[in-house]
Short mmCIF file of C-alpha atoms and ligand atoms in Angstrom, two decimals:
data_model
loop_
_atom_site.label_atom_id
_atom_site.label_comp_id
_atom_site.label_asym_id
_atom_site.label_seq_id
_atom_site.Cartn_x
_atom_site.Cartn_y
_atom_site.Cartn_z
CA UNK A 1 82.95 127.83 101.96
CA UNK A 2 83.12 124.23 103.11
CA UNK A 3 83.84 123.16 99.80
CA UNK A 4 86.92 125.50 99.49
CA UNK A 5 87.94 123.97 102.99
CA UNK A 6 87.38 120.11 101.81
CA UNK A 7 90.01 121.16 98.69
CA UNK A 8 92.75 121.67 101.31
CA UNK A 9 93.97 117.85 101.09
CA UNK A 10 92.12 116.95 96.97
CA UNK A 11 94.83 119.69 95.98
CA UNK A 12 97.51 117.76 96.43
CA UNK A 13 99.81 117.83 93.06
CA UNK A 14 101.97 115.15 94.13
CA UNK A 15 99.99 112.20 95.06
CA UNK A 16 101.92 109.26 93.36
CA UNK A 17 98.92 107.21 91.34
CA UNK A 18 98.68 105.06 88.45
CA UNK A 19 97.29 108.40 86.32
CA UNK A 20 100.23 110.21 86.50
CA UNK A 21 102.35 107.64 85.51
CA UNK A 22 100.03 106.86 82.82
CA UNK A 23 100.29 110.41 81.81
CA UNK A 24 103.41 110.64 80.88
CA UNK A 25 103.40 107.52 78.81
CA UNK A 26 100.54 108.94 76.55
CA UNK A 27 102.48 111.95 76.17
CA UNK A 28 105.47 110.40 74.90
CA UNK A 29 103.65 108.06 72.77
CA UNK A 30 101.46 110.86 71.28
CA UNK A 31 103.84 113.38 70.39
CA UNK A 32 104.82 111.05 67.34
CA UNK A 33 101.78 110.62 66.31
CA UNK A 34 100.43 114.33 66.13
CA UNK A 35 103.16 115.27 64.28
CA UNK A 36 102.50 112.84 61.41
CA UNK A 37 99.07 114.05 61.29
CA UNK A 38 99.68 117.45 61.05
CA UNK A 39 102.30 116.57 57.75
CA UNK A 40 99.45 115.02 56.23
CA UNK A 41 96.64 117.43 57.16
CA UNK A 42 98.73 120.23 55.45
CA UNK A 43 98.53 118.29 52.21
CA UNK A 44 95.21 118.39 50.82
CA UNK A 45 94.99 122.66 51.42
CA UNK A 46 97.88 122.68 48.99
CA UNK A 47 95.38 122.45 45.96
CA UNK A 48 93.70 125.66 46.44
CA UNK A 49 94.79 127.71 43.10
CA UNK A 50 97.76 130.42 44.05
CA UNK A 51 99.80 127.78 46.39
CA UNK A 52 103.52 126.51 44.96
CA UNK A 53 102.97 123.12 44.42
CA UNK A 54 106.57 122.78 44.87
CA UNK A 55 106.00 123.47 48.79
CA UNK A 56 103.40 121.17 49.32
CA UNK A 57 105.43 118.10 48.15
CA UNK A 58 108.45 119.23 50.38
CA UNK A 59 105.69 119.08 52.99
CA UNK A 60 104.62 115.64 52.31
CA UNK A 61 107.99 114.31 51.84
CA UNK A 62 109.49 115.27 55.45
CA UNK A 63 111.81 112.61 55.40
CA UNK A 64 112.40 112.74 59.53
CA UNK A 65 108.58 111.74 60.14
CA UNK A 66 109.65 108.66 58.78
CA UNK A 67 108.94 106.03 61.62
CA UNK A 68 111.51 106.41 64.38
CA UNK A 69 111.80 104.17 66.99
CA UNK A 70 110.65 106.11 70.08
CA UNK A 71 112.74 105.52 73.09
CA UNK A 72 110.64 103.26 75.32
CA UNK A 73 108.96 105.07 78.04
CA UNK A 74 110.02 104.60 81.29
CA UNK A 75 107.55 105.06 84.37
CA UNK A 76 109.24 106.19 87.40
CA UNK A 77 107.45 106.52 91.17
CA UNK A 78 108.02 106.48 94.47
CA UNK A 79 106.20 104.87 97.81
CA UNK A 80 106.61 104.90 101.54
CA UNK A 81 106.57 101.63 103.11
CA UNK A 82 103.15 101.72 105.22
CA UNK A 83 102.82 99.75 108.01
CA UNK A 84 101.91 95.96 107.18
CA UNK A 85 103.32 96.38 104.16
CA UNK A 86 104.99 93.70 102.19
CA UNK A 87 107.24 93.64 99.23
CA UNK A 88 104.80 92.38 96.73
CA UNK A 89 102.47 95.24 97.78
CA UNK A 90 104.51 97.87 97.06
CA UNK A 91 105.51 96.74 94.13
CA UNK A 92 102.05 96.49 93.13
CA UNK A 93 102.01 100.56 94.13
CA UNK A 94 104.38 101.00 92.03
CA UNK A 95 103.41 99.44 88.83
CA UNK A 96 105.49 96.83 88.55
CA UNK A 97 104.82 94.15 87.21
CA UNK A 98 107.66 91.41 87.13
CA UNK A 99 107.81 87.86 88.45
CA UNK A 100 110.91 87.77 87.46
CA UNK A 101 112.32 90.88 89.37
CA UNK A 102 110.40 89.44 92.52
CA UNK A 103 112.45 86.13 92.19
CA UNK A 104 116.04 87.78 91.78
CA UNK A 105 115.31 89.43 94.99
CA UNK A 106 114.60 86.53 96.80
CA UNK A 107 117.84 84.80 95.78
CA UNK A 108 119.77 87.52 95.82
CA UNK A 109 121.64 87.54 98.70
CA UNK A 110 122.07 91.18 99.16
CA UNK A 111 118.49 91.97 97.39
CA UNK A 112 117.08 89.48 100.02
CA UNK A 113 117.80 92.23 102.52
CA UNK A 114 114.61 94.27 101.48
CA UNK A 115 112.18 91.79 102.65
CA UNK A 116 114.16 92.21 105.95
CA UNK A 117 114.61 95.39 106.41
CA UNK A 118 110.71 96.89 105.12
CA UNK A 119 110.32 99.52 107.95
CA UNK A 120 107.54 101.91 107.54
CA UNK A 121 108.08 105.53 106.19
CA UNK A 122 111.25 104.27 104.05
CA UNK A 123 111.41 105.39 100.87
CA UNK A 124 111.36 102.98 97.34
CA UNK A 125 112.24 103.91 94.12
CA UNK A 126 110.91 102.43 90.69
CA UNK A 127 111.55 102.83 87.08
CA UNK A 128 109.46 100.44 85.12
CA UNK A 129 108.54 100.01 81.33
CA UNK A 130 105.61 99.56 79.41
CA UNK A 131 104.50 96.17 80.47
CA UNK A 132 105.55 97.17 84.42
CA UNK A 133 109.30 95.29 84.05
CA UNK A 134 111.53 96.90 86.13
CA UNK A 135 114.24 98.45 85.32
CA UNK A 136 115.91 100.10 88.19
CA UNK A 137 115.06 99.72 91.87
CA UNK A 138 116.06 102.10 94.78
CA UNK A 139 115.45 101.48 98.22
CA UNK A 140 116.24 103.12 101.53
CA UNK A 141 117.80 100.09 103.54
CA UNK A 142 118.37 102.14 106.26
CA UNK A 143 118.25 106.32 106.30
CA UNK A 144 121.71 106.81 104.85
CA UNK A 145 121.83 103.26 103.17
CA UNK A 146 120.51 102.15 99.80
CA UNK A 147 119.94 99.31 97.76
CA UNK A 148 120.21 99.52 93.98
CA UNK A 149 118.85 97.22 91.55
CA UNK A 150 119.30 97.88 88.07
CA UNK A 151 117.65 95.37 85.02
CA UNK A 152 121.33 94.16 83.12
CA UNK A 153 121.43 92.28 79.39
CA UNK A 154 120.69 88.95 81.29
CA UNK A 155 118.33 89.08 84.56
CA UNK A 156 119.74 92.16 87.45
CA UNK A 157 122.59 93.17 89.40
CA UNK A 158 122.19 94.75 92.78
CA UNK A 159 124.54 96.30 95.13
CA UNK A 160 124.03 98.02 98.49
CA UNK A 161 126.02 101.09 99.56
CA UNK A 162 126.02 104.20 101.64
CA UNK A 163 124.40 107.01 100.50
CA UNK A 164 127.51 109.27 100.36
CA UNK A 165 126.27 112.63 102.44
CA UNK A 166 124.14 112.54 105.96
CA UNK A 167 120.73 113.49 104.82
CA UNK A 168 120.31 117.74 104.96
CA UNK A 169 118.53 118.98 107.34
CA UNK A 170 115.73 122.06 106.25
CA UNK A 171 114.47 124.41 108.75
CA UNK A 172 110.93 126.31 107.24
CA UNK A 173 107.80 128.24 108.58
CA UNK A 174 104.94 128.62 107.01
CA UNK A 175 101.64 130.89 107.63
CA UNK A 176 98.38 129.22 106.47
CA UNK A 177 96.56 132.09 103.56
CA UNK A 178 94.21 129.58 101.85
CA UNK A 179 95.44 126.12 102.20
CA UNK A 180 98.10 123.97 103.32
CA UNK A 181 99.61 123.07 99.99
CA UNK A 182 99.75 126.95 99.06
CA UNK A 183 101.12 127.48 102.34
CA UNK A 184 104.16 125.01 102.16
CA UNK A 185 104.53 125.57 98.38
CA UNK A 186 105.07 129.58 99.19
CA UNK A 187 107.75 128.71 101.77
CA UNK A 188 109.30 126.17 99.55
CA UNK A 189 108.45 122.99 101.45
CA UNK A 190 108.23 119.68 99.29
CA UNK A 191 104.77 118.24 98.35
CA UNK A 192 105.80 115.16 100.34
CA UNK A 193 106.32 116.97 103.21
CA UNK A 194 103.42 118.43 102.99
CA UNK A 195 101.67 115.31 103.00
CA UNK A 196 103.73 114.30 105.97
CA UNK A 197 102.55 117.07 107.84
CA UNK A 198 98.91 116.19 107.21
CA UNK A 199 99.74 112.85 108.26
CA UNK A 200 101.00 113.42 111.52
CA UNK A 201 98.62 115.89 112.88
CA UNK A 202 95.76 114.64 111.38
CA UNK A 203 94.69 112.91 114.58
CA UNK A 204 94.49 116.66 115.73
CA UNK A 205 93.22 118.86 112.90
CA UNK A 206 90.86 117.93 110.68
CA UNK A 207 92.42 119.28 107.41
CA UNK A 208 88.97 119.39 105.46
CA UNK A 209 87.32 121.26 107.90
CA UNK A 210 89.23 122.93 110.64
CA UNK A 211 92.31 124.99 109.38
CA UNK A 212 92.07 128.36 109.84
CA UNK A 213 93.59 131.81 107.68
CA UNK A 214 96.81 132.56 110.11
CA UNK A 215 97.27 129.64 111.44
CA UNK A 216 100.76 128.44 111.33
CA UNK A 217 103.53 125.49 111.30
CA UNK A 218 106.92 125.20 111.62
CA UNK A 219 109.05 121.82 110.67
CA UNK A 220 112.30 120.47 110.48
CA UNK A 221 112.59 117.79 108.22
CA UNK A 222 115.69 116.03 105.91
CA UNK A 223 116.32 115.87 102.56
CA UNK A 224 118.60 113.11 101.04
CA UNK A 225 121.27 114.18 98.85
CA UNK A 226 124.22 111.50 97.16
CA UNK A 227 127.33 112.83 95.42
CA UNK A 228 125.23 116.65 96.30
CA UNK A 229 122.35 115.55 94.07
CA UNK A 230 118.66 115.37 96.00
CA UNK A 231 117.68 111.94 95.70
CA UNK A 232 114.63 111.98 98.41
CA UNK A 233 112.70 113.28 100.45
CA UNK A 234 113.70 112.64 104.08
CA UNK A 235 111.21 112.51 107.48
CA UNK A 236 110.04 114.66 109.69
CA UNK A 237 112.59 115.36 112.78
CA UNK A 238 109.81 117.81 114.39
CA UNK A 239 106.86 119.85 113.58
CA UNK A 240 104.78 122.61 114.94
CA UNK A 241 101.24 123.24 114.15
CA UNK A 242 99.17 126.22 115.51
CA UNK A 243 95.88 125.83 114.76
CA UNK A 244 92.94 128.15 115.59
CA UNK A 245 95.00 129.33 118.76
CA UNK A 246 95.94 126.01 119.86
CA UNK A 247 99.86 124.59 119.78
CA UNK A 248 100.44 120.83 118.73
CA UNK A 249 103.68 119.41 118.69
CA UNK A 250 105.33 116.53 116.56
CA UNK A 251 108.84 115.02 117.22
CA UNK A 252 110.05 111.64 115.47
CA UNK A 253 111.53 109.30 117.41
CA UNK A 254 112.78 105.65 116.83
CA UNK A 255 112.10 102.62 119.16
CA UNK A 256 114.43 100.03 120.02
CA UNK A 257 113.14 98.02 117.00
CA UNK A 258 113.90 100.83 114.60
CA UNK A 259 109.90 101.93 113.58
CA UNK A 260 109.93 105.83 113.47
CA UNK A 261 107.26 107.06 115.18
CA UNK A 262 105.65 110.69 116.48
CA UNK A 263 104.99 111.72 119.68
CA UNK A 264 103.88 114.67 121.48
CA UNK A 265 106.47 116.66 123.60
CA UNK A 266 104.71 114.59 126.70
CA UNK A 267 105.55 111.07 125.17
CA UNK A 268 102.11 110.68 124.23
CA UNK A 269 101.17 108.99 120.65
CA UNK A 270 100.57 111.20 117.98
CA UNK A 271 98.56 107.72 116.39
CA UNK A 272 95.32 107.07 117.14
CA UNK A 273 94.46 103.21 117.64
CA UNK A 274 92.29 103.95 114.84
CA UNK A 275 92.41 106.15 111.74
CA UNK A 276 89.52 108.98 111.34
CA UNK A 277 89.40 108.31 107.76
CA UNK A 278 90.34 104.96 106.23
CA UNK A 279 90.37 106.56 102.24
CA UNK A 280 93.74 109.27 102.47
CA UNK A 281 92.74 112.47 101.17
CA UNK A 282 89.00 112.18 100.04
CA UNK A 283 85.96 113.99 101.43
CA UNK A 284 83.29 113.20 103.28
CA UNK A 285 80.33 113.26 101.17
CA UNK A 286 77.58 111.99 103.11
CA UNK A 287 77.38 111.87 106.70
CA UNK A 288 76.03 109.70 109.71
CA UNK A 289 72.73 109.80 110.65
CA UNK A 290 69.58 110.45 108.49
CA UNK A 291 69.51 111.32 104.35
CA UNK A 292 67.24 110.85 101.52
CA UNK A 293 68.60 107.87 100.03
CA UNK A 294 70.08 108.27 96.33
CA UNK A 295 68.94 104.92 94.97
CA UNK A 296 65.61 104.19 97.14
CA UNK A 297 64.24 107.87 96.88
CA UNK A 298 63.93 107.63 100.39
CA UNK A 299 64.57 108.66 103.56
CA UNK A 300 66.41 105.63 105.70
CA UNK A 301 69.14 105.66 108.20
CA UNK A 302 72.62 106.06 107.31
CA UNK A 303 74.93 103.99 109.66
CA UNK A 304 77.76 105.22 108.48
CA UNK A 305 79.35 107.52 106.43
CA UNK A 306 80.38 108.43 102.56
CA UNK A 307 84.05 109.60 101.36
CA UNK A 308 84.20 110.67 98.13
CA UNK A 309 87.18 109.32 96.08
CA UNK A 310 88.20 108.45 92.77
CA UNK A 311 87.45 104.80 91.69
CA UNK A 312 90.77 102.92 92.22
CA UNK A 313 92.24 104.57 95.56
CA UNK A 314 93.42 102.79 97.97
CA UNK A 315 91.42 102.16 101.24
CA UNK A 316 93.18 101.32 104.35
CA UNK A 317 92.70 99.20 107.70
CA UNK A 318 91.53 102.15 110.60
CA UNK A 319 93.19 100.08 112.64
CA UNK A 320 94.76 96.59 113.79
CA UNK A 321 92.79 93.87 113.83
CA UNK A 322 91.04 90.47 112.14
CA UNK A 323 89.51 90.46 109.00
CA UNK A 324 85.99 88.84 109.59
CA UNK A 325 84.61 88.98 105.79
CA UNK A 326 85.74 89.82 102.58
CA UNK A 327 83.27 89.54 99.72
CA UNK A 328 80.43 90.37 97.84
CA UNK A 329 77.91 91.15 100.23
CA UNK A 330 74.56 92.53 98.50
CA UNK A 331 73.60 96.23 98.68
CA UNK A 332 77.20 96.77 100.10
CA UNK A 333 78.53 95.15 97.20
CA UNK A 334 82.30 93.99 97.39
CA UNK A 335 82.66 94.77 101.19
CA UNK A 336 85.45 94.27 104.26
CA UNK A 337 84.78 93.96 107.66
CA UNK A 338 87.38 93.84 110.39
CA UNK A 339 87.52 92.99 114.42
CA UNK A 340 89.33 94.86 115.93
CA UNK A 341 90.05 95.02 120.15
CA UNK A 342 87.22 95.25 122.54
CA UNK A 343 84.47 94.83 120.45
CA UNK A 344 84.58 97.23 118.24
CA UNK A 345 84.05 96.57 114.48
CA UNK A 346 84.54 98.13 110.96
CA UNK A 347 83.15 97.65 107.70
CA UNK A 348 84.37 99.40 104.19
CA UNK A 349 81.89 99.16 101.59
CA UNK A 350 81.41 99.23 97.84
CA UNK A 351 84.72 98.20 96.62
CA UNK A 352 85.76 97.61 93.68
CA UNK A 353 88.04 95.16 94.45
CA UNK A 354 90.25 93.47 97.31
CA UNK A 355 93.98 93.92 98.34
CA UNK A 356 96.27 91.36 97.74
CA UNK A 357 95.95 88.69 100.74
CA UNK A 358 92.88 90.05 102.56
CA UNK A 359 90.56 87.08 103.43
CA UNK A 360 88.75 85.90 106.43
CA UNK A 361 90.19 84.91 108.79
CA UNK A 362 93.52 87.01 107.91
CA UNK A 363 95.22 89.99 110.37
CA UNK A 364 95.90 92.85 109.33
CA UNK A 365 97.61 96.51 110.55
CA UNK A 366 96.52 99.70 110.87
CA UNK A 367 96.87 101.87 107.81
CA UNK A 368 97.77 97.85 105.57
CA UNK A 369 95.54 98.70 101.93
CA UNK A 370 92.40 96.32 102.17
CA UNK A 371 90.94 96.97 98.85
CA UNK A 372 90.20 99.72 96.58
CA UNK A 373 87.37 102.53 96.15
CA UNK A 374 84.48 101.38 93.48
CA UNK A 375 80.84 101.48 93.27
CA UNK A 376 79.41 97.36 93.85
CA UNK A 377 76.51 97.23 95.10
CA UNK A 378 73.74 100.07 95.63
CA UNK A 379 76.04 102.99 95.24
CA UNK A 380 75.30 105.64 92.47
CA UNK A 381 79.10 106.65 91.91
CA UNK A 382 82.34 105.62 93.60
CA UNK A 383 82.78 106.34 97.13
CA UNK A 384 83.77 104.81 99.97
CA UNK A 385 80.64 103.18 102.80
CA UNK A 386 82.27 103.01 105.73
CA UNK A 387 81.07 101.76 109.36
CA UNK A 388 81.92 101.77 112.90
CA UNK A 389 79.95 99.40 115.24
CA UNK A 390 80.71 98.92 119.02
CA UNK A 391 79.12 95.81 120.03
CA UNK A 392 76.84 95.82 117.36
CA UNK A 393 75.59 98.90 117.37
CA UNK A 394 76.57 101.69 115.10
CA UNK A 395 78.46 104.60 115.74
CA UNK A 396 79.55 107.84 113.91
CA UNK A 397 83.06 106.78 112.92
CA UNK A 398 83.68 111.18 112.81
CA UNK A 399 82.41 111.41 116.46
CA UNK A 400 83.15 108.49 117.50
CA UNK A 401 85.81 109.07 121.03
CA UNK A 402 89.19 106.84 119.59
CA UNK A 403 91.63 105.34 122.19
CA UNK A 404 95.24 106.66 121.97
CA UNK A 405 97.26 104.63 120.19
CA UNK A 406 100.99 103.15 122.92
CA UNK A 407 102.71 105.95 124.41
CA UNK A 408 106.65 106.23 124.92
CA UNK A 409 107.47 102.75 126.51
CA UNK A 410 109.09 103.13 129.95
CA UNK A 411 112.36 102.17 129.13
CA UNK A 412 112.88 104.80 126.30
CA UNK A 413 111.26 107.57 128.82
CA UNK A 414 114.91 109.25 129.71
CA UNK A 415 115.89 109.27 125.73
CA UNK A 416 113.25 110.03 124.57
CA UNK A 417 112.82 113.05 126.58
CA UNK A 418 116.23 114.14 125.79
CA UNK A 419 115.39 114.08 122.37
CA UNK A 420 112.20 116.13 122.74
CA UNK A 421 113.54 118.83 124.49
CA UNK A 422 116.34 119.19 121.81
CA UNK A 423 113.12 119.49 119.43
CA UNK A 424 111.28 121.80 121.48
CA UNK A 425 114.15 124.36 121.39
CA UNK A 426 115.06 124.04 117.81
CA UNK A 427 111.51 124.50 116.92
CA UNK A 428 111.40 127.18 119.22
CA UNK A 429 113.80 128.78 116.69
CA UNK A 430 112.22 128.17 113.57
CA UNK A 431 108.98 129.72 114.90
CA UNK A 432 110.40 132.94 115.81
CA UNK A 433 112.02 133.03 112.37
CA UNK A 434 109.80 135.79 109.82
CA UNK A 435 107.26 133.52 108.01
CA UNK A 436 107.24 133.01 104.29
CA UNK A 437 104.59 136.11 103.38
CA UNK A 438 102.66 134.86 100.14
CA UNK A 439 99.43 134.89 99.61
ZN1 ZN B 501 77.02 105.21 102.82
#
């Protein structure tokens, strides 16, 4: 039963990774391949006595599995700008590859606008090739603007321009049968919404464990369409999740310096200062507290606890703060450890290797990739070690009470709860609307 509860997040189909991508690469190289394989596998059966020889030499000679040239494969994905982020970053994300892209932005002087204008939860855009060149860019300057980038005989061209429609807004309700991702995928909300969703009550409902059969959300969110062709998912206006009999709320709203951010309808953070879980959709596969240790056959302490993930994803900072140490570091093998306020610290374990940047002695921001999920040190598989030590001593980062991250500033009080009333009412309409019944 917990296991079938822990799936709720490891089913999502859309997660953007270097797999998928890869994927679809091997497909289109492969299909080529089979199909010359099969021509001659046919061949030798053709001597068994009562077969036309005639047929068996058309077979041979199929003149269109002569060597074509394939059309390259092109890789496309998409990110959201997290917070810290830099250019070079989410390029990396998205597989690309290309010094020489990287440089025509700089000089460009309408690509140099991107390094400017990198505002968390925007959307970018890649089409690569084989080797990770890039061959088209797309990204969300601001909601309704974009900038194109497209690879041209001799370096790029780029232009910026309005996308040419507001983004749409969608309206959906959704009644929780098994899991969230069957839930939104019955009432026809996007993957990435989904994900969204998770996101922003997270610091609420624990989506391994906690979500209940009946429970039930309602969003509004946009959808960004050019010349009436959806080009991208939009954000979150507002959200409603009931969970297990309780009501949390979600609206978006934009500070003065143009970060989107949720709030509850009282102004309060929907952030924590810190993140429950620094790996994005894993499981937690070994708790705090005691355990008969794996390697030493033993029973030992645990200060801290295990989240099962694929080697290679991406763990993030739980929260602002100073990188003390990033190395090798014995049993814990390739390890991070970050100050953060007060004197709380946290440590990620087991790496298998280090984001771009991260060094002693460095800052970095809540939710900024630190390094990647491996198995250094004395771990039997990969999974992420992670600890959470105020003043020195170590804490159960699951238990562990987490300060709120800023509420509504003072001087966006009156807007801001202009705009969450408007969300309160409109929500109050899609939540009286019949829910999507599918099991
Ligand atoms: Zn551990």
């Amino acid at each position: 039963m917990h296991a079938e509860k822990a799936d709720i997040l490891a089913q999502a189909p859309s997660q953007p990774g270097p797999s998928r991508r890869l994927a679809v690469g091997f497909l289109l190289l492969a299909v080529p391949a089979l199909t010359v394989l099969t021509a001659f596998g046919i061949a030798p059966g053709a001597g068994v006595p009562g077969i036309e020889s005639a047929r068996v030499e058309q077979a041979i000679e199929l003149p269109s599995l002569e060597p074509q040239p394939a059309p390259p494969p092109r890789f496309t994905a998409q990110e959201r700008v997290m917070r810290g982020d830099t250019v070079a970053a989410l390029f990396d994300r998205l597989g690309i590859r290309d010094p020489r892209a990287m440089e025509f932005l700089r000089g460009d002087a309408t690509g140099r606008a991107i390094f400017r204008q990198l505002v968390p939860g925007r959307m970018m855009q890649a089409e690569t090739g084989t080797d990770g060149q890039l061959l088209s860019l797309r990204y969300f300057l601001a909601p309704t603007s974009l900038l194109e980038v497209d690879r041209a005989a001799d370096g790029f061209t780029s232009r910026s321009r309005a996308v040419s429609e507001p983004p749409r807004v969608f309206y959906r309700t959704a009644t929780i049968r098994s899991s969230l991702f069957a839930a939104t995928d019955a009432a026809g909300i996007p993957d990435a919404i989904a994900i969204q969703i998770a996101r922003v009550f997270a610091t609420d409902i624990d989506f391994h464990t906690e979500l209940r059969r009946g429970d039930r959300l309602s969003v509004v969110y946009e959808m960004i369409y050019d010349s009436g062709e959806l080009i991208a998912t939009g954000r979150i206006v507002a959200a409603e999740f009931v969970n297990d009999g309780r009501t949390y709320h979600a609206v978006l709203f934009s500070d003065d310096e143009g970060g989107d951010g949720y709030y509850s309808l009282d102004g309060s953070n929907r952030a924590k200062a810190f993140l429950r879980s620094p790996v994005e959709f894993s499981r937690v596969s070994s708790g705090f507290g005691g355990r008969f240790h794996p390697i030493f056959k033993n029973w030992r302490a645990h200060t801290g606890v295990d989240f099962a993930a694929p080697g290679g994803t991406r763990v993030i900072a739980a929260a602002d703060g100073t990188v003390v140490s990033a190395g090798g570091r014995g049993g814990y093998g390739n390890a991070v450890e970050i100050r953060h306020g007060g004197s709380i610290t946290t440590l990620y374990a087991h790496l298998s290797g280090f984001a771009r940047g991260i060094r002693a002695g460095g800052r970095v921001r809540q939710g900024e990739p630190i390094g990647y999920v491996g198995a250094t040190g004395f771990a039997t598989g990969p999974h992420l070690h992670y600890e959470f030590k105020i003043g020195g001593m170590h804490q159960d980062p699951l238990r562990v009470a987490l300060p709120k991250a800023e509420p509504v500033p003072a001087r966006l009080r009156d807007e801001f709860t202009r705009v969450a009333s408007q969300a309160r009412e409109t929500i109050a309409r899609v939540a009286s609307a019949p829910p999507a019944r599918f099991e």
